[in-house]
């Protein structure tokens, strides 16, 4: 069993104001792979995506959350044990960016300290004629140690990139890819001392 | 163990059809002589609870640990030698169901705190369901479908029929699945974007408030504590988290959460309370009840084919909460309610359900002529055949109307099947009689769920 590659499963929550296009973004991302299958009957609230990062198979379970202001206080119920958060805002609507900043602040206080964040400036197709300015957003992202991606669920721009980035920066994926860390091959007392780190590795049968 | 492959744990969680098999398989193996040690430890674990005061945290940890240890022991035992992961998983499910069914009375709502929470939440939802409208929760018009949401409420209301954590969880998942399907259908027919959590959560909250199953709080705690943690993953975890989130929203609901002034919210809560008190003293108590009964029956009939044994008990159990279902918001009646399930959709769904039913012949036993051929009939049969035909037509038309189809017959939808059986007069007479009763209901109580359906009919914007 241990000769098979383990499967890392991560929980990614989508946070973003209502109508910023969270759902379309994730459907765009997941459907690209299953494009030959018609998935019209599949719901978009909870989706799984299998991907391989530098030879390491990873499963993302993507949790959509309701973005309306009235549901804001429910956030922690969803992101408490999340490995990653994708913060989505509408590039044409500055208020939705302010919501992102609010979530980031909360995540820093209440989520796991290892949580990986990335920001998607969505609906970029709407501003093709104008020149959009994401400088402020970019420097903000830098201060919180994450990156910003200009995305369009409509054209597909930047969608794969943001999900791949967020997965690559996961602590466990980093351990695998950069340090060849293989917890399942470890001697069990060492494993025990590493604690929860090893538990995150879930073996497929 | 999270299964990375296609179906995933969540897919299985919805499939209740495998449950009885799992259960029998587990019992069968436990009867095997070599399982005697298992039987002993299971029994001693169960008795260890009998003389202890309930302590949810400790009890839950003990149960989780016991289940995990036993699953490990099953894996190593000859009884399961060469078994697949699925078979081992089944054994774990069987054990969980067995243990928790036995411990249910000890651990479910066993501390005062939980019981208080149940009472408080139940009362809160009983008040809220009188005035909260889908639009208070941001449900877009294209996605509003109150008649069909009743199906989702029904699924949630089954939660108290079961003792095993998995079975209770399946009720929640089925409720979510109904909502999901309705949202998907609505998005397709109205060319809206595919529904996401922005659409799903508000509907789940609304459905939860309207369903108001007794002891919801304790049910959720019970699942959290006693559903084996390794099986509360994936899609099941997602939907369970959503109902926890719905519960949290309901606990903390205020004017702002419903887009109204706090003063207005308090006023509505107060008048809802006054109304409930009125109902419980019996002055108007019987008025909303018959209409509610119709709703129940209308849906009950569809379900009866699927679950002949269960329907009656659900209805009995939930009658008190259901009688509170009242819609006082007059604005609601002008809202177009497109995208409701049409009669033909329901028929398709019913047919699909029937085909899956193992006891299909039982569903038709009240219709003696269904399998008869013309040559079998005698002149004596004409009268009963005609009676059967009349009943069937009346029921169908009443149901069609009850479910919102825009028929042209004067029959109002408040007609119950049993009522039709007793009133053997013409449809016209029945219609007049019921209309009077309906008029009274409306004057006395404002409006009830039944009125709601009538309001929908009145709008004339029904897609059928």
XYZ file of C-alpha atoms in Angstrom:
669
model
C 0.000 0.000 0.000
C 2.723 2.450 0.932
C 4.360 2.033 -2.448
C 1.448 3.822 -4.058
C 1.548 7.564 -4.147
C -0.579 8.999 -1.370
C -3.403 11.324 -2.202
C -3.369 14.696 -0.553
C -6.816 16.116 -0.057
C -7.260 19.806 0.605
C -10.229 21.861 1.470
C -10.491 25.119 -0.414
C -13.180 27.648 0.456
C -14.404 30.230 -1.990
C -15.064 33.587 -0.394
C -16.457 36.555 -2.243
C -19.387 38.910 -2.288
C -22.619 37.769 -3.923
C -22.528 38.187 -7.710
C -18.748 38.400 -8.077
C -18.867 35.165 -10.040
C -17.451 32.651 -7.558
C -19.620 29.867 -8.884
C -18.836 30.523 -12.534
C -15.150 30.655 -11.732
C -15.120 27.246 -10.103
C -17.347 25.738 -12.785
C -14.984 27.062 -15.392
C -12.056 25.517 -13.597
C -13.573 22.119 -12.937
C -15.471 21.744 -16.201
C -12.424 22.334 -18.355
C -11.225 18.905 -17.465
C -14.554 17.176 -17.821
C -15.496 19.111 -20.912
C -16.310 15.980 -22.918
C -18.875 15.018 -20.289
C -22.053 16.997 -19.950
C -22.203 17.875 -16.270
C -25.361 19.948 -16.340
C -26.904 17.972 -13.505
C -23.952 18.414 -11.175
C -24.253 21.023 -8.480
C -21.579 23.639 -8.135
C -21.617 24.159 -4.363
C -19.242 21.335 -3.651
C -16.819 20.164 -6.298
C -13.793 17.959 -6.384
C -10.840 18.451 -8.646
C -7.967 16.041 -9.063
C -4.711 17.536 -10.164
C -1.058 16.617 -10.208
C 1.505 19.099 -8.955
C 5.031 18.078 -9.939
C 4.164 14.426 -9.796
C 2.155 14.651 -6.585
C -1.533 13.818 -6.969
C -3.720 16.264 -5.084
C -7.464 16.402 -4.643
C -9.023 19.768 -4.049
C -12.437 19.770 -2.462
C -13.860 23.139 -3.304
C -16.461 24.595 -0.947
C -18.585 27.417 -2.239
C -19.952 29.793 0.385
C -22.815 32.257 0.293
C -21.333 35.706 -0.194
C -24.191 37.995 0.735
C -23.423 40.390 3.553
C -26.197 38.910 5.740
C -24.361 35.585 5.803
C -20.977 37.065 6.598
C -20.932 35.940 10.216
C -21.294 32.314 9.105
C -17.875 32.372 7.442
C -15.894 30.680 10.225
C -18.163 27.625 10.098
C -16.804 27.025 6.603
C -13.200 28.191 6.756
C -12.278 27.016 10.252
C -10.518 23.890 9.018
C -9.777 24.989 5.456
C -6.351 24.541 3.872
C -6.870 27.268 1.335
C -9.076 30.241 0.654
C -9.701 31.742 -2.736
C -10.920 35.297 -2.313
C -12.864 36.538 -5.295
C -13.851 40.085 -6.119
C -15.355 41.856 -9.073
C -12.669 43.921 -10.773
C -15.267 46.527 -11.719
C -16.621 46.927 -8.195
C -14.394 48.298 -5.459
C -16.858 47.427 -2.687
C -16.309 43.766 -3.403
C -12.580 44.304 -2.918
C -13.246 45.822 0.498
C -15.152 42.655 1.402
C -12.069 40.656 0.433
C -9.940 42.698 2.826
C -12.465 42.058 5.574
C -12.271 38.315 5.003
C -8.489 38.336 4.904
C -8.418 40.019 8.291
C -10.742 37.381 9.699
C -8.854 34.513 8.145
C -5.634 35.780 9.695
C -7.300 35.734 13.098
C -9.516 32.706 12.954
C -8.386 30.270 10.302
C -5.488 27.849 10.461
C -2.173 29.685 10.412
C -1.110 27.559 7.448
C -4.018 28.590 5.303
C -2.996 29.563 1.781
C -4.755 32.555 0.290
C -4.993 33.847 -3.238
C -7.067 36.658 -4.651
C -8.935 36.524 -7.934
C -9.813 39.814 -9.600
C -12.682 38.400 -11.604
C -14.779 39.587 -14.532
C -11.725 40.974 -16.311
C -13.513 40.426 -19.622
C -15.791 43.337 -18.741
C -12.933 45.819 -18.789
C -11.071 44.776 -21.886
C -11.587 48.137 -23.544
C -10.570 50.153 -20.499
C -7.333 49.676 -18.687
C -7.947 48.308 -15.238
C -5.773 49.225 -12.316
C -4.914 46.469 -9.905
C -1.867 48.116 -8.441
C -3.492 48.800 -5.113
C -4.812 45.244 -4.987
C -1.429 43.875 -5.968
C 0.461 45.674 -3.250
C -2.220 44.655 -0.766
C -1.834 41.022 -1.776
C 1.908 41.309 -1.277
C 1.441 42.540 2.285
C -0.516 39.432 3.179
C 1.921 37.142 1.421
C -0.356 36.097 -1.384
C -0.787 36.802 -5.042
C -3.465 38.345 -7.132
C -4.709 36.835 -10.371
C -6.756 38.633 -12.958
C -9.385 36.116 -13.992
C -12.355 35.772 -16.257
C -14.700 32.858 -15.834
C -16.121 33.823 -19.192
C -12.950 33.624 -21.252
C -11.067 31.309 -18.921
C -8.207 33.760 -18.413
C -6.189 33.154 -15.269
C -8.524 30.498 -13.889
C -6.226 27.474 -13.964
C -3.345 29.631 -12.799
C -5.012 30.786 -9.606
C -6.085 27.292 -8.554
C -2.714 25.793 -9.368
C -0.897 28.562 -7.508
C -2.979 28.082 -4.420
C -2.393 24.330 -4.462
C 1.323 24.610 -5.108
C 1.756 26.864 -2.098
C 0.104 24.439 0.240
C 2.482 23.520 3.004
C 2.218 19.802 2.418
C 2.588 20.075 -1.306
C 5.664 22.243 -0.765
C 7.123 19.642 1.555
C 6.580 17.013 -1.089
C 7.818 18.869 -4.079
C 10.730 20.778 -2.611
C 11.919 18.503 0.180
C 10.789 15.118 -1.104
C 9.073 14.648 2.216
C 7.234 11.324 2.333
C 5.567 10.927 5.713
C 4.124 7.501 4.954
C 7.588 6.014 4.627
C 8.697 7.315 8.005
C 9.439 5.238 11.023
C 6.351 5.446 13.221
C 7.865 7.226 16.266
C 9.084 9.955 13.926
C 5.658 10.021 12.379
C 4.086 10.445 15.787
C 6.359 13.349 16.592
C 5.319 15.075 13.413
C 1.712 14.687 14.481
C -0.983 16.204 12.367
C 1.335 16.778 9.455
C 1.297 13.072 8.661
C -2.407 12.723 9.235
C -3.086 15.017 6.329
C -1.766 12.398 4.008
C -4.639 10.196 3.025
C -3.884 6.977 1.235
C -5.970 5.861 -1.647
C -6.457 2.135 -1.728
C -10.910 7.243 4.513
C -11.498 9.766 1.840
C -11.898 8.039 -1.428
C -10.236 10.082 -4.102
C -11.903 8.252 -6.964
C -15.016 9.203 -8.903
C -18.003 8.591 -6.648
C -16.402 9.678 -3.407
C -17.835 9.289 0.041
C -20.515 11.884 -0.563
C -22.091 10.000 -3.396
C -22.514 6.962 -1.204
C -23.981 9.001 1.583
C -27.010 9.747 -0.551
C -27.638 6.164 -1.498
C -29.817 4.872 1.285
C -30.737 1.846 -0.805
C -27.668 -0.019 0.338
C -28.406 0.549 4.007
C -30.591 -2.520 4.747
C -28.113 -4.820 3.045
C -25.291 -3.382 5.088
C -27.295 -3.870 8.216
C -28.200 -7.494 7.569
C -24.695 -8.308 6.517
C -23.387 -6.906 9.769
C -25.880 -8.840 11.907
C -25.173 -11.995 9.942
C -21.455 -11.791 10.595
C -21.973 -11.032 14.261
C -23.911 -14.301 14.581
C -20.907 -16.256 13.431
C -19.254 -18.180 16.319
C -15.887 -16.556 15.651
C -17.437 -13.139 16.252
C -18.232 -13.916 19.886
C -15.453 -11.673 21.153
C -16.809 -8.781 19.117
C -20.279 -9.392 20.473
C -18.904 -9.396 24.002
C -17.073 -6.109 23.639
C -20.015 -4.472 21.886
C -22.338 -5.530 24.686
C -19.970 -4.419 27.388
C -19.492 -1.079 25.668
C -23.229 -0.551 25.551
C -23.739 -1.508 29.197
C -20.900 0.786 30.224
C -23.260 3.644 29.383
C -26.199 2.445 31.413
C -25.003 3.506 34.849
C -23.251 6.714 33.910
C -24.640 10.204 33.925
C -24.650 11.551 30.374
C -21.618 13.633 29.468
C -21.799 14.512 25.760
C -18.136 15.278 25.299
C -16.833 12.156 26.976
C -19.549 9.925 25.568
C -18.891 11.106 22.062
C -15.131 10.611 22.390
C -15.696 7.139 23.824
C -18.051 6.153 21.016
C -15.735 7.490 18.322
C -12.812 5.642 19.818
C -14.739 2.413 20.215
C -15.944 2.528 16.618
C -12.428 3.209 15.349
C -10.930 0.391 17.400
C -13.577 -2.083 16.370
C -13.173 -1.203 12.713
C -9.478 -1.883 13.090
C -10.260 -5.217 14.726
C -12.714 -6.169 11.957
C -10.020 -5.493 9.404
C -7.646 -7.903 11.115
C -10.205 -10.648 11.742
C -10.693 -13.792 9.655
C -14.415 -13.024 9.259
C -13.436 -10.246 6.890
C -10.441 -11.966 5.350
C -10.236 -11.022 1.687
C -13.021 -8.468 2.036
C -13.054 -5.342 -0.043
C -12.859 -1.817 1.375
C -16.583 -1.481 0.706
C -17.393 -4.555 2.786
C -15.274 -3.287 5.666
C -16.940 0.075 5.330
C -20.317 -1.650 5.489
C -19.292 -3.453 8.644
C -18.314 -0.128 10.189
C -21.654 1.365 9.175
C -23.489 -1.614 10.614
C -21.632 -1.340 13.893
C -22.288 2.385 14.154
C -25.970 1.847 13.532
C -26.181 -0.979 16.054
C -24.332 0.834 18.819
C -26.092 4.137 18.342
C -29.548 2.609 18.107
C -28.901 0.955 21.440
C -27.395 4.068 23.020
C -29.871 6.485 21.502
C -31.989 6.994 24.596
C -28.906 7.554 26.699
C -27.202 10.090 24.521
C -29.824 11.899 22.447
C -30.909 15.211 23.993
C -29.805 13.734 27.283
C -28.625 16.902 28.973
C -30.834 19.798 29.951
C -28.807 22.234 27.890
C -29.565 20.374 24.665
C -33.231 20.020 25.513
C -33.466 23.736 26.231
C -31.789 24.477 22.937
C -34.350 22.337 21.146
C -37.239 24.126 22.724
C -35.824 27.559 22.050
C -34.953 26.839 18.432
C -38.299 25.206 17.772
C -40.170 28.181 19.141
C -38.028 30.622 17.245
C -38.666 28.870 13.948
C -42.367 28.536 14.733
C -42.489 32.325 14.988
C -40.215 33.041 12.036
C -42.052 30.733 9.673
C -45.120 32.918 10.009
C -43.589 35.942 8.346
C -40.230 35.179 6.757
C -40.459 35.303 2.985
C -37.919 33.973 0.473
C -37.106 37.532 -0.567
C -36.096 38.384 3.021
C -33.230 35.955 2.483
C -32.147 37.054 -0.999
C -33.751 34.228 -2.908
C -34.042 35.509 -6.461
C -37.495 35.319 -7.990
C -36.352 32.905 -10.655
C -35.356 30.465 -7.927
C -38.449 30.796 -5.750
C -40.494 27.650 -5.715
C -42.304 27.259 -2.442
C -44.572 24.440 -3.504
C -41.692 22.234 -4.506
C -39.682 23.243 -1.460
C -42.314 21.353 0.500
C -40.645 18.227 -0.817
C -37.368 19.326 0.734
C -39.132 20.128 4.008
C -40.602 16.636 4.014
C -37.157 15.094 3.718
C -35.859 17.123 6.638
C -38.894 16.301 8.746
C -38.082 12.612 8.495
C -35.066 13.185 10.713
C -36.836 12.080 13.874
C -37.947 8.795 12.369
C -34.458 7.393 12.648
C -32.043 6.680 15.449
C -28.795 5.953 13.618
C -26.615 9.016 12.929
C -26.164 8.002 9.312
C -29.888 7.716 8.693
C -30.472 11.122 10.232
C -27.681 12.561 8.123
C -29.240 11.063 5.005
C -32.451 13.007 5.737
C -30.431 16.221 5.682
C -28.591 15.215 2.536
C -31.840 14.297 0.809
C -33.286 17.651 1.753
C -30.235 19.370 0.262
C -30.448 17.209 -2.822
C -34.066 18.187 -3.455
C -33.145 21.864 -3.113
C -30.174 21.377 -5.390
C -32.272 19.735 -8.088
C -34.942 22.407 -7.893
C -32.346 25.153 -8.172
C -30.750 23.466 -11.145
C -34.088 23.070 -12.899
C -34.947 26.675 -12.181
C -31.629 27.908 -13.540
C -32.093 25.940 -16.729
C -35.662 27.086 -17.376
C -34.909 30.721 -16.570
C -31.506 30.910 -18.251
C -29.926 32.019 -15.005
C -26.332 31.239 -14.163
C -25.875 27.867 -12.500
C -26.827 28.069 -8.843
C -24.065 28.310 -6.273
C -23.954 28.686 -2.522
C -25.376 32.217 -2.897
C -28.586 30.580 -4.054
C -28.425 27.377 -2.048
C -27.921 28.591 1.520
C -30.870 31.015 1.612
C -33.203 28.295 0.356
C -31.852 25.817 2.885
C -32.438 28.337 5.673
C -35.950 29.006 4.434
C -36.771 25.317 4.111
C -35.364 24.631 7.586
C -37.508 27.360 9.128
C -40.610 26.114 7.355
C -39.932 22.463 8.146
C -39.087 23.166 11.781
C -38.487 19.555 12.744
C -38.717 19.101 16.511
C -35.368 18.689 18.281
C -33.358 19.879 15.301
C -30.642 21.232 17.591
C -30.177 17.889 19.331
C -30.263 16.052 16.023
C -27.410 18.152 14.672
C -25.357 17.740 17.836
C -26.024 14.019 17.782
C -24.766 13.660 14.214
C -21.698 15.731 15.018
C -20.919 13.646 18.056
C -21.788 10.153 16.942
C -21.429 9.955 13.192
C -18.043 8.321 12.767
C -15.740 11.221 11.962
C -13.965 9.495 9.113
C -17.293 9.123 7.328
C -18.434 12.700 7.813
C -16.322 13.929 4.905
C -16.613 15.241 1.355
C -20.022 16.168 0.091
C -21.749 14.919 3.241
C -19.521 17.198 5.316
C -20.275 20.093 3.003
C -24.031 19.784 3.265
C -23.910 19.069 6.980
C -21.819 22.216 7.457
C -24.478 24.109 5.557
C -27.258 23.020 7.859
C -25.111 23.907 10.877
C -24.643 27.254 9.245
C -28.403 27.555 8.673
C -28.983 26.758 12.338
C -26.465 29.374 13.397
C -28.126 31.940 11.148
C -31.535 31.172 12.638
C -30.241 31.433 16.210
C -28.859 34.881 15.520
C -31.550 36.156 13.198
C -32.518 39.800 13.602
C -34.053 42.552 11.538
C -30.876 43.209 9.608
C -30.497 39.561 8.686
C -33.913 39.746 7.050
C -33.502 43.190 5.452
C -35.989 44.903 7.711
C -35.905 47.453 10.495
C -35.233 45.938 13.882
C -38.451 47.487 15.207
C -40.447 45.920 12.408
C -38.801 42.576 13.053
C -39.659 42.725 16.759
C -43.213 43.662 15.926
C -43.544 40.725 13.555
C -42.088 38.355 16.129
C -44.555 39.643 18.684
C -47.594 39.301 16.516
C -46.405 35.854 15.470
C -46.205 34.945 19.150
C -49.661 36.344 19.775
C -50.943 34.341 16.871
C -49.379 31.148 18.173
C -50.858 31.703 21.606
C -54.204 32.171 19.943
C -53.763 28.909 18.129
C -52.756 26.979 21.178
C -55.784 28.105 23.187
C -57.872 26.626 20.437
C -59.906 29.628 19.381
C -58.727 29.488 15.834
C -56.858 26.287 16.189
C -58.876 24.173 13.873
C -58.903 26.651 11.058
C -55.440 26.251 9.627
C -55.416 22.587 10.334
C -57.605 21.173 7.599
C -55.749 23.129 4.994
C -52.460 21.912 6.323
C -53.792 18.431 6.218
C -54.436 18.842 2.543
C -50.880 19.876 1.912
C -49.618 16.894 3.791
C -51.884 14.576 1.924
C -51.107 16.076 -1.411
C -47.481 15.251 -0.870
C -48.176 12.199 1.195
C -49.871 10.608 -1.737
C -46.792 10.910 -3.832
C -44.589 9.611 -1.142
C -46.927 6.811 -0.205
C -45.855 4.867 -3.224
C -42.275 5.071 -2.121
C -42.625 4.591 1.580
C -45.927 3.028 2.435
C -44.933 2.371 6.041
C -43.460 5.686 6.984
C -45.695 8.390 5.694
C -48.357 8.128 8.336
C -45.947 8.482 11.202
C -44.219 11.529 9.765
C -47.501 13.287 9.378
C -48.570 12.445 12.870
C -45.307 13.485 14.371
C -45.045 16.812 12.714
C -48.597 17.958 12.796
C -48.018 20.425 15.634
C -45.197 22.257 13.955
C -46.922 22.158 10.631
C -50.036 23.825 11.916
C -47.970 26.935 12.449
C -47.136 27.244 8.799
C -48.725 30.495 7.958
C -47.958 33.112 5.420
C -49.004 36.559 6.449
C -47.118 38.547 3.921
C -49.649 39.822 1.458
C -46.907 41.010 -0.856
C -46.139 37.419 -1.567
C -49.232 36.917 -3.606
C -48.193 39.177 -6.411
C -44.923 37.458 -6.957
C -44.743 35.409 -10.083
C -43.859 31.884 -9.266
C -42.412 30.470 -12.387
C -40.458 27.256 -12.538
C -42.565 25.235 -10.196
C -42.707 21.543 -10.835
C -45.527 20.975 -13.256
C -47.919 18.067 -12.914
C -46.134 16.263 -15.706
C -42.795 16.732 -13.966
C -44.289 15.308 -10.799
C -45.732 12.461 -12.769
C -42.352 11.661 -14.260
C -40.753 11.803 -10.855
C -43.473 9.618 -9.369
C -43.094 7.086 -12.157
C -39.365 6.915 -11.598
C -39.946 6.426 -7.866
C -42.526 3.732 -8.495
C -40.185 1.822 -10.737
C -37.683 1.690 -7.922
C -40.277 0.521 -5.433
C -39.978 -3.102 -4.424
C -43.595 -3.300 -3.296
C -45.016 -1.755 -6.396
C -48.064 -4.039 -6.464
C -49.116 -2.787 -3.057
C -49.392 0.733 -4.419
C -52.056 -0.379 -6.847
C -54.115 -2.629 -4.621
C -56.787 0.047 -4.237
C -57.348 0.101 -7.970
C -58.869 -3.303 -8.750
C -59.516 -2.598 -12.405
C -56.028 -1.586 -13.349
C -54.975 -5.034 -14.500
C -58.379 -6.173 -15.749
C -59.098 -6.738 -19.406
C -62.392 -5.815 -21.045
C -63.552 -9.410 -21.210
C -63.276 -9.820 -17.431
C -65.799 -7.093 -16.745
C -69.459 -7.762 -16.034
C -72.426 -5.411 -15.979
C -72.251 -5.490 -12.195
C -68.825 -3.931 -12.351
C -70.082 -0.854 -14.141
C -71.218 0.933 -11.015
C -68.036 0.443 -9.022
C -65.942 1.124 -12.067
C -67.760 4.399 -12.608
C -67.317 5.273 -8.951
C -63.640 4.533 -9.151
C -63.366 6.651 -12.248
C -65.140 9.584 -10.623
C -62.994 9.419 -7.560
C -59.885 9.261 -9.624
C -60.850 12.259 -11.718
C -61.796 14.292 -8.668
C -58.589 13.418 -6.921
C -56.500 14.176 -9.924
C -58.125 17.499 -10.582
C -57.941 18.494 -6.925
C -54.319 17.473 -6.719
C -53.475 19.264 -9.924
C -55.024 22.380 -8.536
C -53.406 21.795 -5.179
C -50.025 21.639 -6.799
C -50.693 24.796 -8.709
C -51.624 23.679 -12.192
C -53.906 26.158 -13.880
C -56.946 23.972 -14.457
C -60.260 25.426 -15.460
C -62.527 23.455 -13.136
C -64.046 25.410 -10.273
C -62.596 23.006 -7.721
C -60.441 24.852 -5.223
C -57.337 23.156 -4.039
C -58.409 22.813 -0.427
C -60.046 19.519 -1.224
C -58.673 16.446 0.470
C -59.020 13.060 -1.113
C -60.897 11.637 1.842
C -63.302 14.491 1.696
C -63.997 13.763 -1.900
C -64.784 10.220 -1.012
C -67.440 11.240 1.453
C -68.969 13.980 -0.626
C -70.400 11.999 -3.476
C -72.080 14.965 -5.047
C -71.054 16.777 -8.137
C -67.799 18.571 -8.378
C -69.672 21.826 -8.459
C -71.279 21.332 -5.051
C -68.003 20.312 -3.533
C -66.401 23.348 -5.044
C -68.863 25.778 -3.547
C -68.658 24.190 -0.149
C -64.913 24.357 -0.069
C -64.838 27.868 -1.332
C -66.919 29.004 1.605
C -64.625 27.318 4.021
C -61.670 28.881 2.343
C -63.233 32.315 2.547
C -63.654 31.874 6.261
C -60.098 30.778 6.753
C -58.866 33.797 4.967
C -60.961 36.219 6.958
C -60.066 34.671 10.272
C -56.390 34.042 10.096
C -55.095 36.146 7.305
C -53.692 33.308 5.321
C -52.354 29.829 5.679
C -50.173 27.609 3.593
C -53.229 26.660 1.683
C -53.900 30.282 0.937
C -50.399 30.465 -0.304
C -51.113 27.956 -2.997
C -54.286 29.775 -3.843
C -52.369 32.987 -4.047
C -50.072 31.354 -6.493
C -53.062 30.318 -8.551
C -54.439 33.810 -8.393
C -51.361 35.329 -9.912
C -52.072 33.572 -13.154
C -48.370 33.303 -13.848
C -48.030 29.635 -13.267
C -45.977 27.641 -15.659
C -47.450 24.233 -15.936
